[in-house]
CSV table of C-alpha atoms in Angstrom, one decimal:
chain,number,residue,atom,x,y,z
U,264,MET,CA,-3.1,-26.0,30.4
U,265,LYS,CA,-1.5,-22.8,31.4
U,266,LEU,CA,1.6,-20.9,30.3
U,267,SER,CA,3.1,-21.5,33.7
U,268,ASP,CA,2.7,-25.3,33.2
U,269,VAL,CA,4.8,-25.1,30.0
U,270,ALA,CA,7.4,-22.9,31.7
U,271,LYS,CA,7.7,-25.4,34.6
U,272,LYS,CA,8.2,-28.3,32.2
U,273,VAL,CA,10.9,-26.5,30.2
U,274,GLY,CA,12.5,-25.0,33.3
U,275,VAL,CA,12.3,-21.4,32.3
U,276,SER,CA,10.1,-18.4,33.3
U,277,PRO,CA,6.6,-17.9,31.9
U,278,ILE,CA,7.8,-14.6,30.3
U,279,THR,CA,10.5,-16.6,28.3
U,280,ILE,CA,7.8,-18.9,27.0
U,281,SER,CA,5.6,-15.9,26.1
U,282,ARG,CA,8.5,-14.2,24.2
U,283,ALA,CA,9.4,-17.4,22.4
U,284,LEU,CA,5.8,-17.8,21.1
U,285,ARG,CA,5.3,-14.1,20.2
U,286,ASN,CA,8.8,-13.3,18.8
U,287,PRO,CA,10.6,-16.7,18.3
U,288,GLU,CA,13.6,-15.0,16.8
U,289,ILE,CA,14.7,-13.4,20.1
U,290,VAL,CA,15.5,-16.7,21.9
U,291,SER,CA,18.2,-19.2,21.0
U,292,GLU,CA,17.4,-21.8,18.4
U,293,ASP,CA,17.9,-24.8,20.8
U,294,LEU,CA,15.6,-23.2,23.4
U,295,ARG,CA,13.0,-22.2,20.8
U,296,GLU,CA,12.9,-25.8,19.5
U,297,GLU,CA,12.5,-27.2,23.0
U,298,ILE,CA,9.7,-24.7,23.8
U,299,LEU,CA,7.8,-25.4,20.6
U,300,ARG,CA,8.2,-29.1,21.1
U,301,THR,CA,6.9,-28.9,24.7
U,302,VAL,CA,4.0,-26.7,23.7
U,303,GLU,CA,3.0,-29.3,21.1
U,304,GLU,CA,3.4,-32.2,23.4
U,305,MET,CA,1.4,-30.6,26.2
U,306,GLY,CA,-1.3,-29.2,23.9
U,307,TYR,CA,-1.0,-25.6,25.2
U,308,ILE,CA,-3.2,-23.1,23.3
U,309,PRO,CA,-2.3,-19.4,23.8
U,310,ASN,CA,-5.1,-17.3,25.3
U,311,LEU,CA,-5.5,-14.5,22.8
U,312,ALA,CA,-7.7,-12.4,25.0
U,313,ALA,CA,-5.0,-12.5,27.7
U,314,ARG,CA,-2.4,-11.7,25.1
U,315,ALA,CA,-4.4,-8.6,23.9
U,316,LEU,CA,-4.7,-7.4,27.5
U,317,ALA,CA,-1.0,-7.8,28.1
U,318,GLY,CA,0.2,-6.4,24.8
U,319,ARG,CA,-0.7,-4.1,22.0
U,320,HIS,CA,-2.8,-6.6,20.1
U,321,ASN,CA,-4.1,-10.1,20.1
U,322,GLY,CA,-2.0,-11.4,17.2
U,323,ILE,CA,-4.9,-11.6,14.7
U,324,VAL,CA,-5.3,-9.9,11.3
U,325,ALA,CA,-9.0,-9.4,10.5
U,326,VAL,CA,-10.1,-9.6,6.8
U,327,ILE,CA,-13.5,-8.2,6.0
U,328,SER,CA,-14.7,-9.3,2.5
U,329,PRO,CA,-18.0,-9.1,0.6
U,330,ALA,CA,-17.4,-12.3,-1.3
U,331,LEU,CA,-15.7,-15.2,0.4
U,332,HIS,CA,-18.1,-17.5,-1.4
U,333,GLN,CA,-17.0,-16.5,-4.9
U,334,TYR,CA,-14.2,-18.3,-6.7
U,335,GLY,CA,-12.5,-15.0,-7.6
U,336,PHE,CA,-11.7,-14.3,-4.0
U,337,THR,CA,-9.6,-17.4,-3.6
U,338,GLY,CA,-6.5,-15.9,-5.2
U,339,LEU,CA,-6.7,-12.9,-2.8
U,340,MET,CA,-6.9,-15.2,0.2
U,341,VAL,CA,-3.9,-17.3,-0.9
U,342,GLY,CA,-1.9,-14.1,-1.4
U,343,ILE,CA,-2.8,-12.8,2.0
U,344,GLU,CA,-2.0,-16.2,3.6
U,345,ASP,CA,1.3,-16.5,1.8
U,346,ARG,CA,2.5,-13.2,3.2
U,347,PHE,CA,1.5,-13.9,6.8
U,348,ARG,CA,2.6,-17.6,6.8
U,349,ASP,CA,6.0,-17.1,8.3
U,350,THR,CA,4.9,-14.5,10.9
U,351,ASP,CA,3.4,-14.9,14.3
U,352,LEU,CA,0.1,-13.4,13.1
U,353,THR,CA,-3.1,-15.4,12.4
U,354,VAL,CA,-5.7,-14.4,9.8
U,355,GLN,CA,-9.4,-14.4,10.5
U,356,TYR,CA,-12.1,-13.8,7.9
U,357,SER,CA,-15.6,-12.4,7.9
U,358,ASN,CA,-18.1,-12.1,5.0
U,359,THR,CA,-20.5,-9.2,4.4
U,360,LEU,CA,-22.2,-10.8,1.3
U,361,HIS,CA,-22.2,-7.3,-0.3
U,362,HIS,CA,-24.4,-5.8,2.5
U,363,ALA,CA,-23.0,-2.4,3.1
U,364,GLU,CA,-25.0,-1.9,6.3
U,365,GLY,CA,-23.0,-4.7,7.9
U,366,GLU,CA,-19.5,-3.4,7.2
U,367,ALA,CA,-19.3,-0.9,10.0
U,368,GLY,CA,-20.7,-3.4,12.5
U,369,LEU,CA,-18.1,-6.0,11.6
U,370,LEU,CA,-15.3,-3.5,11.8
U,371,LYS,CA,-16.4,-2.3,15.2
U,372,SER,CA,-16.6,-5.9,16.4
U,373,PHE,CA,-13.1,-6.7,15.2
U,374,LEU,CA,-11.7,-3.5,16.7
U,375,THR,CA,-13.0,-4.3,20.2
U,376,GLN,CA,-10.8,-7.4,20.1
U,377,LYS,CA,-7.6,-5.4,19.7
U,378,PRO,CA,-6.5,-7.0,16.4
U,379,ALA,CA,-3.0,-6.5,15.1
U,380,GLY,CA,-4.5,-5.0,11.9
U,381,VAL,CA,-7.4,-5.2,9.6
U,382,ILE,CA,-7.8,-5.6,5.8
U,383,ILE,CA,-11.0,-4.3,4.3
U,384,ALA,CA,-11.1,-6.3,1.0
U,385,GLY,CA,-13.7,-4.5,-1.0
U,386,ALA,CA,-16.0,-2.2,1.0
U,387,GLU,CA,-19.2,-1.0,-0.6
U,388,SER,CA,-19.2,2.3,1.1
U,389,TYR,CA,-16.7,4.2,3.3
U,390,ARG,CA,-19.2,6.7,4.7
U,391,GLU,CA,-19.6,5.0,8.0
U,392,LEU,CA,-16.2,3.3,7.9
U,393,LEU,CA,-14.0,6.4,7.7
U,394,PRO,CA,-14.6,7.6,11.3
U,395,LEU,CA,-13.8,4.1,12.6
U,396,ILE,CA,-10.7,3.9,10.5
U,397,GLU,CA,-9.4,7.3,11.6
U,398,ASN,CA,-9.8,6.4,15.3
U,399,ALA,CA,-8.6,2.8,15.1
U,400,ALA,CA,-5.8,1.7,17.4
U,401,CYS,CA,-4.4,-0.6,14.7
U,402,PRO,CA,-3.4,-0.1,11.0
U,403,ILE,CA,-6.1,-0.8,8.4
U,404,ALA,CA,-5.3,-1.7,4.8
U,405,HIS,CA,-7.6,-1.7,1.8
U,406,ILE,CA,-8.4,-3.6,-1.4
U,407,THR,CA,-10.5,-1.1,-3.3
U,408,ASP,CA,-11.5,0.4,-6.6
U,409,LEU,CA,-9.1,3.3,-6.9
U,410,SER,CA,-11.9,5.9,-7.0
U,411,GLN,CA,-12.8,5.2,-3.4
U,412,GLU,CA,-11.8,7.3,-0.4
U,413,PRO,CA,-8.8,5.7,1.3
U,414,GLN,CA,-5.5,7.3,0.4
U,415,LYS,CA,-3.0,5.1,2.2
U,416,LEU,CA,-2.4,1.4,2.6
U,417,VAL,CA,-4.4,0.8,-0.6
U,418,VAL,CA,-4.0,-1.9,-3.2
U,419,GLY,CA,-6.5,-2.2,-6.1
U,420,LEU,CA,-7.3,-1.3,-9.6
U,421,ASP,CA,-9.4,1.1,-11.7
U,422,HIS,CA,-12.6,-0.9,-12.4
U,423,TYR,CA,-13.9,1.8,-14.7
U,424,THR,CA,-11.0,1.1,-17.1
U,425,ALA,CA,-11.5,-2.6,-16.5
U,426,GLY,CA,-14.9,-2.2,-18.0
U,427,ALA,CA,-13.9,0.2,-20.8
U,428,GLU,CA,-10.8,-1.6,-22.2
U,429,PRO,CA,-12.4,-5.0,-22.8
U,430,THR,CA,-15.4,-3.3,-24.5
U,431,ARG,CA,-12.9,-1.5,-26.8
U,432,PHE,CA,-11.2,-4.8,-27.4
U,433,LEU,CA,-14.5,-6.4,-28.5
U,434,LEU,CA,-15.2,-3.5,-30.8
U,435,SER,CA,-11.7,-3.8,-32.3
U,436,ARG,CA,-12.5,-7.4,-33.2
U,437,GLY,CA,-15.5,-6.4,-35.3
U,438,TYR,CA,-18.3,-6.9,-32.8
U,439,ASN,CA,-20.9,-4.2,-32.6
U,440,ARG,CA,-23.9,-5.3,-30.5
U,441,ILE,CA,-22.0,-6.0,-27.3
U,442,ALA,CA,-24.0,-7.0,-24.3
U,443,PHE,CA,-22.9,-6.5,-20.7
U,444,PHE,CA,-23.8,-9.3,-18.2
U,445,GLY,CA,-23.6,-8.3,-14.5
U,446,ARG,CA,-25.8,-7.2,-11.6
U,447,GLY,CA,-24.0,-3.9,-10.6
U,448,ALA,CA,-24.4,-5.3,-7.0
U,449,ASP,CA,-21.2,-3.6,-5.8
U,450,VAL,CA,-19.2,-0.5,-6.5
U,451,ARG,CA,-16.6,-2.4,-8.6
U,452,SER,CA,-19.3,-3.8,-10.9
U,453,ARG,CA,-21.0,-0.5,-11.2
U,454,ARG,CA,-17.7,1.2,-12.2
U,455,ARG,CA,-17.2,-1.5,-14.9
U,456,ILE,CA,-20.7,-0.8,-16.2
U,457,GLU,CA,-19.9,2.9,-16.4
U,458,GLY,CA,-16.7,2.1,-18.4
U,459,TYR,CA,-18.7,-0.2,-20.8
U,460,GLU,CA,-21.5,2.4,-21.3
U,461,ASP,CA,-19.1,5.3,-22.0
U,462,VAL,CA,-17.2,3.3,-24.7
U,463,MET,CA,-20.4,2.1,-26.3
U,464,ARG,CA,-21.8,5.6,-26.4
U,465,GLN,CA,-18.5,7.0,-27.9
U,466,ALA,CA,-18.8,4.3,-30.6
U,467,GLY,CA,-22.5,5.1,-31.2
U,468,ARG,CA,-23.4,1.6,-30.2
U,469,PHE,CA,-25.0,2.0,-26.8
U,470,ASP,CA,-28.4,0.3,-26.2
U,471,PRO,CA,-29.7,-0.1,-22.7
U,472,ASP,CA,-31.4,-3.4,-23.7
U,473,LEU,CA,-27.9,-4.9,-24.0
U,474,ILE,CA,-27.3,-4.5,-20.2
U,475,ILE,CA,-28.7,-7.5,-18.3
U,476,GLY,CA,-28.3,-8.8,-14.8
U,477,GLY,CA,-30.0,-11.2,-12.4
U,478,ASP,CA,-30.8,-11.4,-8.7
U,479,ALA,CA,-28.7,-14.5,-8.1
U,480,PRO,CA,-24.8,-14.5,-7.7
U,481,SER,CA,-22.7,-15.0,-10.8
U,482,ARG,CA,-23.0,-18.7,-11.7
U,483,THR,CA,-22.9,-20.8,-14.9
U,484,GLY,CA,-26.6,-21.5,-14.8
U,485,LEU,CA,-27.4,-17.8,-14.5
U,486,GLY,CA,-25.2,-17.2,-17.6
U,487,ARG,CA,-27.4,-19.6,-19.6
U,488,GLU,CA,-30.5,-18.0,-18.3
U,489,LEU,CA,-29.4,-14.4,-19.0
U,490,PHE,CA,-28.3,-15.2,-22.6
U,491,ALA,CA,-31.6,-17.0,-23.3
U,492,ARG,CA,-33.4,-13.8,-22.1
U,493,LEU,CA,-31.1,-11.6,-24.1
U,494,VAL,CA,-31.6,-13.2,-27.5
U,495,GLU,CA,-35.4,-12.9,-27.1
U,496,ARG,CA,-35.2,-9.2,-26.8
U,497,VAL,CA,-32.0,-8.4,-28.8
U,498,PRO,CA,-31.7,-11.2,-31.4
U,499,ASP,CA,-28.9,-9.5,-33.3
U,500,VAL,CA,-26.5,-9.4,-30.3
U,501,ASP,CA,-23.0,-10.5,-31.5
U,502,ALA,CA,-20.9,-10.3,-28.3
U,503,VAL,CA,-21.2,-10.7,-24.5
U,504,PHE,CA,-18.9,-9.1,-21.9
U,505,ALA,CA,-19.7,-11.1,-18.8
U,506,GLN,CA,-18.6,-10.0,-15.3
U,507,SER,CA,-17.4,-13.4,-14.3
U,508,ASP,CA,-16.0,-16.4,-16.1
U,509,GLU,CA,-18.8,-18.5,-14.6
U,510,LEU,CA,-21.4,-16.3,-16.4
U,511,ALA,CA,-19.3,-16.5,-19.6
U,512,LEU,CA,-19.2,-20.3,-19.4
U,513,GLY,CA,-23.0,-20.3,-19.1
U,514,VAL,CA,-23.2,-18.2,-22.3
U,515,LEU,CA,-20.9,-20.6,-24.1
U,516,ILE,CA,-23.0,-23.6,-23.1
U,517,GLU,CA,-26.2,-21.9,-24.2
U,518,CYS,CA,-24.7,-21.0,-27.5
U,519,LYS,CA,-23.7,-24.6,-28.1
U,520,ALA,CA,-27.3,-25.7,-27.2
U,521,ARG,CA,-28.7,-23.2,-29.7
U,522,GLY,CA,-26.2,-23.9,-32.5
U,523,ILE,CA,-24.6,-20.4,-32.3
U,524,ARG,CA,-21.0,-20.5,-33.5
U,525,VAL,CA,-18.4,-19.0,-31.1
U,526,PRO,CA,-16.5,-16.8,-32.0
U,527,GLU,CA,-17.9,-16.4,-35.6
U,528,GLU,CA,-21.4,-15.5,-34.7
U,529,LEU,CA,-20.9,-14.5,-31.1
U,530,GLY,CA,-17.9,-13.3,-29.2
U,531,ILE,CA,-17.6,-13.9,-25.4
U,532,CYS,CA,-15.3,-12.2,-22.9
U,533,GLY,CA,-15.3,-13.2,-19.2
U,534,PHE,CA,-13.7,-11.7,-16.1
U,535,ASN,CA,-11.2,-13.1,-13.6
U,536,ASP,CA,-9.3,-15.6,-15.7
U,537,LEU,CA,-10.3,-18.6,-13.6
U,538,GLU,CA,-8.4,-21.9,-14.2
U,539,PHE,CA,-11.0,-23.5,-16.4
U,540,SER,CA,-11.0,-20.6,-18.8
U,541,ALA,CA,-7.9,-21.8,-20.7
U,542,PHE,CA,-9.1,-25.4,-21.0
U,543,ILE,CA,-12.7,-25.2,-22.3
U,544,GLU,CA,-13.5,-25.4,-26.0
U,545,PRO,CA,-13.2,-22.8,-27.3
U,546,SER,CA,-11.0,-21.3,-24.6
U,547,LEU,CA,-12.3,-18.2,-23.0
U,548,THR,CA,-11.1,-14.7,-23.7
U,549,THR,CA,-11.2,-13.0,-20.3
U,550,VAL,CA,-9.9,-10.1,-18.1
U,551,SER,CA,-7.1,-11.3,-15.8
U,552,ILE,CA,-6.8,-9.7,-12.4
U,553,PRO,CA,-3.6,-10.4,-10.4
U,554,ARG,CA,-5.5,-11.5,-7.4
U,555,HIS,CA,-2.6,-13.3,-5.6
U,556,ASP,CA,-0.4,-10.2,-6.1
U,557,ILE,CA,-3.1,-7.9,-4.7
U,558,GLY,CA,-3.6,-10.1,-1.7
U,559,TYR,CA,0.1,-10.4,-1.1
U,560,ARG,CA,0.9,-6.7,-1.5
U,561,VAL,CA,-1.9,-5.5,0.8
U,562,ALA,CA,-0.8,-8.0,3.4
U,563,ASP,CA,2.8,-6.8,3.1
U,564,MET,CA,1.7,-3.2,3.4
U,565,LEU,CA,-0.3,-4.0,6.6
U,566,LEU,CA,2.6,-6.1,8.1
U,567,ARG,CA,5.0,-3.2,7.6
U,568,ALA,CA,2.5,-0.9,9.3
U,569,ILE,CA,2.1,-3.3,12.2
U,570,ARG,CA,5.9,-3.5,12.6
U,571,GLY,CA,6.2,0.3,12.4
U,572,GLU,CA,8.2,0.1,9.1
U,573,PRO,CA,7.8,2.4,6.1
U,574,PRO,CA,5.1,1.1,3.7
U,575,GLY,CA,7.2,1.4,0.5
U,576,GLU,CA,4.2,2.5,-1.5
U,577,ASP,CA,1.0,3.8,0.1
U,578,ARG,CA,-1.3,3.3,-2.9
U,579,VAL,CA,-0.7,0.6,-5.6
U,580,ASP,CA,-2.6,0.1,-8.9
U,581,CYS,CA,-2.1,-3.6,-9.7
U,582,GLY,CA,-3.9,-3.2,-13.1
U,583,PHE,CA,-5.3,-6.0,-15.3
U,584,SER,CA,-4.7,-7.6,-18.6
U,585,ILE,CA,-7.0,-8.9,-21.4
U,586,ILE,CA,-6.2,-12.5,-22.3
U,587,ALA,CA,-7.3,-13.1,-25.9
U,588,ARG,CA,-8.4,-16.7,-26.5
U,589,GLY,CA,-10.7,-18.7,-28.7
U,590,SER,CA,-14.0,-17.2,-27.8
U,591,THR,CA,-13.3,-14.0,-29.7
U,592,ARG,CA,-12.2,-13.4,-33.3
């Protein structure tokens, strides 16, 4: 099925069909409805490669992420999708699984396809990416830790502070032997470890034995395993700051199995404020990241750049909040 077949059926030129599909607002409402109805009836699928050759881009926004498999990324995806839903752009995702060496290769692959734009949603390193970004023919937006290199089209937060403030919160609630659960597998997690360490040192409470991670991704079972290992080597631990709500849930389950009272004997703070965190017993104190807002705002920045409009803000700190619930005093 070709564009010319649709044009013949409707009785207009192929260029009119192309314009209606690419920029539907420039044709009359009656004609637009007839064209869209005919396209659906005939099963016409636009050739994106041909579109890229004929125009500036292929109509696709590429999203490069390290963690499509993690629950915390879902909110970002929904925010990105919500912003692009009523446009003529399509979103395509790719997952690096935290492998920094694959980031530049993926970006190169996308750029050869003439995308409308790219969102890099959490790069591990910009050393090899920056030359590609500077020479790209399309705009590239970023979700980052705000310590990283990009200075424009950036939405993110300061993960150092997101590690420091929850640690201060736990100290303020009377906990002293506070463990940190997380692998430090990416730059954001490492920045949170730095924030945790600095606050614990300032309080005179730092102990390297209280930092523990695992080789597996953050999951509930790993939380149980890590806590079991922790109490063997640091039996007087009285709080855990876990780098995901799944890990924190595993700690809570292991505490119940061992008869450890939460929050009286052990405080637990998670990260991401996933839906279940408010409904378990006790409910989970956690760090809430505005994931939908981050996704929506970075998509809006990119869309403005694609359209040649001013970005509004070039660099946005979306921040975080600590949600105090039943798992801490």
